[in-house]
Short mmCIF file of C-alpha atoms and ligand atoms in Angstrom, two decimals:
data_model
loop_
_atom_site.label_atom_id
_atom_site.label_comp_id
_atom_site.label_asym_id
_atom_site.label_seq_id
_atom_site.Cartn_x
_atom_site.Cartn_y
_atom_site.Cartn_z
CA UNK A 1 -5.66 5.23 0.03
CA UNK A 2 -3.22 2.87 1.80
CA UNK A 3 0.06 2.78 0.30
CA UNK A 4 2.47 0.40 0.60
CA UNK A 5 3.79 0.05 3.85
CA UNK A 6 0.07 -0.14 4.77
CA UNK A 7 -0.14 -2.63 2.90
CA UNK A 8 2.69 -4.82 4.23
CA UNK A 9 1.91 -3.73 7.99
CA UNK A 10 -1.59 -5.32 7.27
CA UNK A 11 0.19 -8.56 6.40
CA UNK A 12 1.75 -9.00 8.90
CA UNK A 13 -1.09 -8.57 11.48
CA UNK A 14 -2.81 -11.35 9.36
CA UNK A 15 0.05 -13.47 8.70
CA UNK A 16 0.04 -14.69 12.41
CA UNK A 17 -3.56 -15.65 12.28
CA UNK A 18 -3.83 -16.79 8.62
CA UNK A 19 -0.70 -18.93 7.36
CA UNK A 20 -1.43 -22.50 8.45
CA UNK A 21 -4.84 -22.21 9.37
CA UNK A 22 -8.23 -23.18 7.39
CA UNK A 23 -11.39 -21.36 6.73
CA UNK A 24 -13.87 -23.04 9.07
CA UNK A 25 -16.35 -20.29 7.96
CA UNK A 26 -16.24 -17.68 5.59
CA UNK A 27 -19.41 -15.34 5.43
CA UNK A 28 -20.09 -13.10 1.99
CA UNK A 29 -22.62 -10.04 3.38
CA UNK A 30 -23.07 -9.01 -0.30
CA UNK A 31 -22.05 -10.42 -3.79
CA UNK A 32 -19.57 -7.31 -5.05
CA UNK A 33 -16.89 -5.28 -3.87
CA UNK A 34 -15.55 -3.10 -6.26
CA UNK A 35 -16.15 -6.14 -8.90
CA UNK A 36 -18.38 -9.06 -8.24
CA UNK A 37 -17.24 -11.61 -5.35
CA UNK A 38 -15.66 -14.54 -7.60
CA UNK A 39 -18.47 -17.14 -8.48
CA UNK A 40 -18.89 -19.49 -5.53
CA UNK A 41 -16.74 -17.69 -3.34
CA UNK A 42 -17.75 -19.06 -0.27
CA UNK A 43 -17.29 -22.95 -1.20
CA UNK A 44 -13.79 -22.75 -2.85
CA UNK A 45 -12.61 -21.30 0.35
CA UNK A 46 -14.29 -22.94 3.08
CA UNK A 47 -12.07 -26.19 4.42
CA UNK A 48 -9.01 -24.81 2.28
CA UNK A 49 -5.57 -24.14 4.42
CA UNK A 50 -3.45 -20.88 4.01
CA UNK A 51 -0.13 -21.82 2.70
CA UNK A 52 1.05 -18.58 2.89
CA UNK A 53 0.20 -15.22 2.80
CA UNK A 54 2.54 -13.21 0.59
CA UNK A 55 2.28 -9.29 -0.74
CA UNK A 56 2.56 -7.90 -4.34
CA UNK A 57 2.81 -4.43 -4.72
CA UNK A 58 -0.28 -3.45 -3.13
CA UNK A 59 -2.30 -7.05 -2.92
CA UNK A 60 -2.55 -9.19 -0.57
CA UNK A 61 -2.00 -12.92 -1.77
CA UNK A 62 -3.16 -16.01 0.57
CA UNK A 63 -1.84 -19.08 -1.07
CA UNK A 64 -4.38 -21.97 -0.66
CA UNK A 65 -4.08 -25.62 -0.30
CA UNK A 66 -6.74 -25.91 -3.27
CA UNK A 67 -4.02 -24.49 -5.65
CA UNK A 68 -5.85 -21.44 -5.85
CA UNK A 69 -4.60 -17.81 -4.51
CA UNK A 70 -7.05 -15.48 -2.91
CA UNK A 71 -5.85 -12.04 -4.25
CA UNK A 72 -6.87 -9.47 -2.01
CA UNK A 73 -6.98 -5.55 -2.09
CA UNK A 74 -8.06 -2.58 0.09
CA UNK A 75 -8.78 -0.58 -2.65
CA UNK A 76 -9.57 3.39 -0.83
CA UNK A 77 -11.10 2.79 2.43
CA UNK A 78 -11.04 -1.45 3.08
CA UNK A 79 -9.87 -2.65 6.37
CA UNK A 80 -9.08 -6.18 8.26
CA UNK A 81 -9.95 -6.92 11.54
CA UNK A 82 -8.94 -9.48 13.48
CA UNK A 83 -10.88 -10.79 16.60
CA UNK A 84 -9.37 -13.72 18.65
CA UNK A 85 -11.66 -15.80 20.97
CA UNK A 86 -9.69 -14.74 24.00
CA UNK A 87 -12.11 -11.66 23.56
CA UNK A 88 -8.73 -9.34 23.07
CA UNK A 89 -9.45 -7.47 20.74
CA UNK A 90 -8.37 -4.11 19.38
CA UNK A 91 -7.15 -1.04 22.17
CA UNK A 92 -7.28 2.71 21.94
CA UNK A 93 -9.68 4.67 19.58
CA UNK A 94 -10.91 1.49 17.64
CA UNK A 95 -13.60 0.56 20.22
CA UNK A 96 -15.64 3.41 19.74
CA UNK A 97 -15.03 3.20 15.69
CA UNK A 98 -16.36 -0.15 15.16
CA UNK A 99 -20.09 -0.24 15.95
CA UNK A 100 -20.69 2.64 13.07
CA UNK A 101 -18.90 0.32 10.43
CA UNK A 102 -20.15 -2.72 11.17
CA UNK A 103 -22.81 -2.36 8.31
CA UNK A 104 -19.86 -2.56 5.62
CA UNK A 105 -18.13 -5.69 7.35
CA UNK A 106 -18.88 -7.17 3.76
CA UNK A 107 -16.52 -10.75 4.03
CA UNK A 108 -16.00 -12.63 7.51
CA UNK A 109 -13.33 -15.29 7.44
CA UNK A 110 -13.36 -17.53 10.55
CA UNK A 111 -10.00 -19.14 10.98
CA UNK A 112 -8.96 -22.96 12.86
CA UNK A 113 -6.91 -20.32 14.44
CA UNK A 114 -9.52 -19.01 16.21
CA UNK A 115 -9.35 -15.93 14.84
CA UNK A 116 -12.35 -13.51 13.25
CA UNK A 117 -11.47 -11.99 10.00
CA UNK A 118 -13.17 -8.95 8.92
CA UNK A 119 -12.83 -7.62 5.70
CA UNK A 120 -14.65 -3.87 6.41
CA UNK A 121 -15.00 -1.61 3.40
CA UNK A 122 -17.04 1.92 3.45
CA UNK A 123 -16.80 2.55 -0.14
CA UNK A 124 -16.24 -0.55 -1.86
CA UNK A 125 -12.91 -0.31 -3.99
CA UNK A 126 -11.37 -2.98 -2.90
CA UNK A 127 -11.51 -6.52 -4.18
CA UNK A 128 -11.58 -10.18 -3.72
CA UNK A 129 -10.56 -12.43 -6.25
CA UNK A 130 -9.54 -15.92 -6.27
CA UNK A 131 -6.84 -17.36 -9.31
CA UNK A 132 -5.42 -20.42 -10.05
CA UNK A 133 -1.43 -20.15 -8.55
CA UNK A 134 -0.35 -21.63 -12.30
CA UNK A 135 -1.97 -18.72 -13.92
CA UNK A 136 -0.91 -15.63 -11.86
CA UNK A 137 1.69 -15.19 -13.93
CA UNK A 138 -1.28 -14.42 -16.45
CA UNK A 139 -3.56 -12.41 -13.85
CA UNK A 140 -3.98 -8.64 -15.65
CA UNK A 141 -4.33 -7.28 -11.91
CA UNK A 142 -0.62 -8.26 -11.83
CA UNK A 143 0.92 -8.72 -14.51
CA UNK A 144 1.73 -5.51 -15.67
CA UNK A 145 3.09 -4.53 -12.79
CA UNK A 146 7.08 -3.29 -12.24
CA UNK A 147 9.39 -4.14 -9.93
CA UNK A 148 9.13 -4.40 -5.56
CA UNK A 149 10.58 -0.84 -4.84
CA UNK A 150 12.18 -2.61 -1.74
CA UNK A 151 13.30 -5.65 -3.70
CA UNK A 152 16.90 -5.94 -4.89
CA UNK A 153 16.10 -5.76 -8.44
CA UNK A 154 14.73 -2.54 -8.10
CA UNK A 155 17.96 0.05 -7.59
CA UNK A 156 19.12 2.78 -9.75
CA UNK A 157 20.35 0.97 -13.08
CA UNK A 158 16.81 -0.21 -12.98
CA UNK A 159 15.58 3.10 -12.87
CA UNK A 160 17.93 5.56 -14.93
CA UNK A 161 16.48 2.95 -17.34
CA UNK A 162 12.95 3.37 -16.86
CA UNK A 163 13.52 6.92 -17.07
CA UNK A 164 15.70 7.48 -19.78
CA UNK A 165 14.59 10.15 -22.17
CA UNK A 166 11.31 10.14 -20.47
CA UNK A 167 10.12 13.72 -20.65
CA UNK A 168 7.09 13.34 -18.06
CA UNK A 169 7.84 14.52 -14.50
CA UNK A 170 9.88 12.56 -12.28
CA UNK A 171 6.87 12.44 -9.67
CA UNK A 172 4.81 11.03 -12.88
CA UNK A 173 7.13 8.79 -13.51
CA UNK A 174 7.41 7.27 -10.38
CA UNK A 175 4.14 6.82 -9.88
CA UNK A 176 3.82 4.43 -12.91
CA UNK A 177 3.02 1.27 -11.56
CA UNK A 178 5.17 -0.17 -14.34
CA UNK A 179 8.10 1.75 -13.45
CA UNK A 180 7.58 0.74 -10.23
CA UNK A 181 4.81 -1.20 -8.18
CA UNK A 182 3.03 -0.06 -5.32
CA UNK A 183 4.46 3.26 -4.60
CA UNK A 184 2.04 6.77 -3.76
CA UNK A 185 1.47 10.02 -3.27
CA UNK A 186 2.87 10.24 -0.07
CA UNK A 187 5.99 7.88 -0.09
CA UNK A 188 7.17 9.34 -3.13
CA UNK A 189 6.54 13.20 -2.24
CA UNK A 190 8.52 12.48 1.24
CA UNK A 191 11.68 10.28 -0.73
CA UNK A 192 11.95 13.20 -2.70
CA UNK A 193 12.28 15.21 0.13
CA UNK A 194 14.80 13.21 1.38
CA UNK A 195 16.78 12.73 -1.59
CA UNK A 196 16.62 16.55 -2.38
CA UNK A 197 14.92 16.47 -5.79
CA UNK A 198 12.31 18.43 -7.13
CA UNK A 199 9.15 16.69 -7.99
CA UNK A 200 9.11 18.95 -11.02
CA UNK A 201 12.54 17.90 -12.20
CA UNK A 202 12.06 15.97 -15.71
CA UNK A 203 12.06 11.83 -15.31
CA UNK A 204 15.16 12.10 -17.79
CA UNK A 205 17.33 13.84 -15.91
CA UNK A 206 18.52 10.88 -13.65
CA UNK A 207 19.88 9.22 -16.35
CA UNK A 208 23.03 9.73 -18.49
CA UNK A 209 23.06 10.26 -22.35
CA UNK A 210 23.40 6.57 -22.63
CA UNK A 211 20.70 5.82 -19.76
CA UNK A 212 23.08 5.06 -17.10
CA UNK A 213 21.77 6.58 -13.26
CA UNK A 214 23.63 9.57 -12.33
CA UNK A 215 24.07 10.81 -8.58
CA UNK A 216 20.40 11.65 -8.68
CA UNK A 217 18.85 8.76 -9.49
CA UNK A 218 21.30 6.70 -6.07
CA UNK A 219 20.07 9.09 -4.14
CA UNK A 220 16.42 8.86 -5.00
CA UNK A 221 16.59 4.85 -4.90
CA UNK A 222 17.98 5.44 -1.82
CA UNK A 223 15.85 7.72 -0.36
CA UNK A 224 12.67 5.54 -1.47
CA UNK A 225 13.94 2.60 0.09
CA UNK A 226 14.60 4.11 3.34
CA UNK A 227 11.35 5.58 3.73
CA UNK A 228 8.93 2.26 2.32
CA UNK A 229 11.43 0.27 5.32
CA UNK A 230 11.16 3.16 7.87
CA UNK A 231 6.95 3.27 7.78
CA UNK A 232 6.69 -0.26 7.60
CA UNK A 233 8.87 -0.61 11.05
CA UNK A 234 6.35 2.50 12.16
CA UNK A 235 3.29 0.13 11.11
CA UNK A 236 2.24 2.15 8.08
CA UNK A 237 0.54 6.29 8.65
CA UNK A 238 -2.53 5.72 8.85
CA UNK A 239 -3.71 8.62 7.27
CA UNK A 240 -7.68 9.02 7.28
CA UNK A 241 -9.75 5.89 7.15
CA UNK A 242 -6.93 3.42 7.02
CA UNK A 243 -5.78 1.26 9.96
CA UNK A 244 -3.79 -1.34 11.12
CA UNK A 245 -5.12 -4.83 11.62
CA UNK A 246 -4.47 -4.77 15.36
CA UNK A 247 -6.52 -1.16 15.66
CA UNK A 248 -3.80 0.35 16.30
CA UNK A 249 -2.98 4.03 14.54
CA UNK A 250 0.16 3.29 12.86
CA UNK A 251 2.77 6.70 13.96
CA UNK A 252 4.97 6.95 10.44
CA UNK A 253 2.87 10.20 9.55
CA UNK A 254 4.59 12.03 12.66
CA UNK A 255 8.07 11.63 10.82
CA UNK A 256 5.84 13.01 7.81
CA UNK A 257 9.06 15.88 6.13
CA UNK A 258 6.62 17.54 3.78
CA UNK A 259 3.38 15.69 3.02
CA UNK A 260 0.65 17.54 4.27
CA UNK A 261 2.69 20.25 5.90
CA UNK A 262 2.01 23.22 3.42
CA UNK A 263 3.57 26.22 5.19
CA UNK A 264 5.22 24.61 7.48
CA UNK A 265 9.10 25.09 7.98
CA UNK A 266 11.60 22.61 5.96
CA UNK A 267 12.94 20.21 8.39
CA UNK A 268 16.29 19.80 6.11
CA UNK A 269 19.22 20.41 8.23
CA UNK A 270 20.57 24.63 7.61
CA UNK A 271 17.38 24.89 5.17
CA UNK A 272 15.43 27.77 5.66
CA UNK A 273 12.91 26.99 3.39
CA UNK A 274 8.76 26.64 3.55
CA UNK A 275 7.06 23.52 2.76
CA UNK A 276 5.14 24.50 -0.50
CA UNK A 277 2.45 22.47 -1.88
CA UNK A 278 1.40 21.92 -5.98
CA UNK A 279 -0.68 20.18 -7.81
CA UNK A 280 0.33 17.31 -10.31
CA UNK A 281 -1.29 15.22 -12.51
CA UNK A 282 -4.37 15.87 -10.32
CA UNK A 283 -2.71 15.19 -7.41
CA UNK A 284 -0.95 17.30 -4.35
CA UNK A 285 2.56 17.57 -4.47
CA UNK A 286 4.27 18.75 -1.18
CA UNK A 287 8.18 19.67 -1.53
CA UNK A 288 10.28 22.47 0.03
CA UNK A 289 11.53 24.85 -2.70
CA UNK A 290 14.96 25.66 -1.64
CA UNK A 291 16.84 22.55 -0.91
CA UNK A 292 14.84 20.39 -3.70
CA UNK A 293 16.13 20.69 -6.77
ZN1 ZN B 301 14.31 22.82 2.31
#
């Protein structure tokens, strides 16, 4: 599932080719996503401009000049495309990718850009949905959602707060979209790596008796940011079935510290540790043992 940085790398592959242009065409290949296509999808967006194309947690939002949003989301396996009419189109492994999928290129957007929009989606989680910009305040999709883990309000008051006599794991805990929006598995397993906390450790223990952060919890906000900024200047991981909007693999997952290395050596500095992997809540959990605690 694309996480955040995805998310954002996505964005800004579109942004160029989106904000300021109008749908001169917009093509629906079948009425649902994940949830049915909003009810005449196709008119309220053909002839409307882009405003702007912004990001919230993981959605996309494209403001339009109709007053409307078009709140977008790639749900497990959805993918943009974007073909320009100078016939450039994606490099590398991509070419030989596309013919197979072209039976789930489900929305088409032609832009006065010039550009193709594809909205590709295998298996269908993701969603299109178009709300007035007065009522996204209102929009459940959104509404509940916490904090931008990379936006200022988000730092360690913020979160010794959240946490405070929480007695769910700290990798639960962070994973609460209203704790915090938009973060994974994977960011979250490698931040802890970083900050040298154990997954395990108990959500209230980066908070003081009277809920201020301690050390731990600067370190961890620290540590999260860092990694959400680092992936987004590496263009997202990539991981399976996700991709960049330009076709390109994105190259964060080779700075990967413990995701998906089970077994293999801790690369903390004088750690001699092994890369162990757990499951939480259903999920895997990859930490070193010795230097996370
Ligand atoms: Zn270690």
């Amino acid at each position: 599932m694309p996480e955040l940085p995805e998310v954002e790398t996505v964005r800004r592959g579109l942004a160029p080719v989106m904000q300021g242009a109008r749908f001169t065409k917009v093509e629906a290949h079948r009425g649902d996503l994940r949830w049915p296509l909003p009810k005449d999808f196709v008119q309220r967006l053909k002839g409307q401009t882009v405003s702007g194309l912004g990001r919230r947690a993981k959605y996309l939002l494209a403001d339009l000049s109709s007053g409307e949003v078009l709140v977008m989301h790639l749900g497990m396996s959805g993918s943009f495309r974007v073909e320009k009419d100078s016939g450039v189109v994606t490099p590398g492994a991509y070419y030989h990718d596309r013919s197979k999928d072209l039976a789930h290129d489900h929305v088409v957007f032609r832009m006065s850009s010039g550009a193709t929009i594809r909205f590709n989606d295998p298996r269908r989680f993701g969603s299109m949905k178009l709300v007035a910009r007065t009522k996204l305040d209102e929009e459940p999709l959104l509404r509940e959602l916490g904090p931008e883990p990379l936006g200022n309000e988000f730092d360690a008051a913020m979160l010794a707060a959240a946490c405070r006599g929480k007695n769910t794991s700290l990798k639960a805990a962070l994973l609460d979209q209203t704790v915090v929006a938009g973060l994974g598995n994977i960011y979250v397993c490698e931040a802890f790596s970083r900050a040298l906390l154990s997954p395990k450790r108990k959500a209230s223990t980066i908070a003081n008796r009277n809920g201020t952060p301690n050390d731990r919890a600067v370190r961890l906000i620290d540590a999260i940011k860092k990694v959400l900024q680092e992936a987004i200047e590496a263009g997202g991981s990539s991981l399976r079935d996700h991709r960049r909007t330009d076709g390109e693999l994105g190259m964060f997952q080779h700075n990967f510290r413990v995701y998906d290395r089970e077994g293999q050596p801790c690369p903390t500095r004088g750690c001699k540790g092994t890369i162990k992997r757990i499951v939480q809540n259903g999920r895997s959990t990859f930490f070193c043992p010795v230097c996370q605690k």
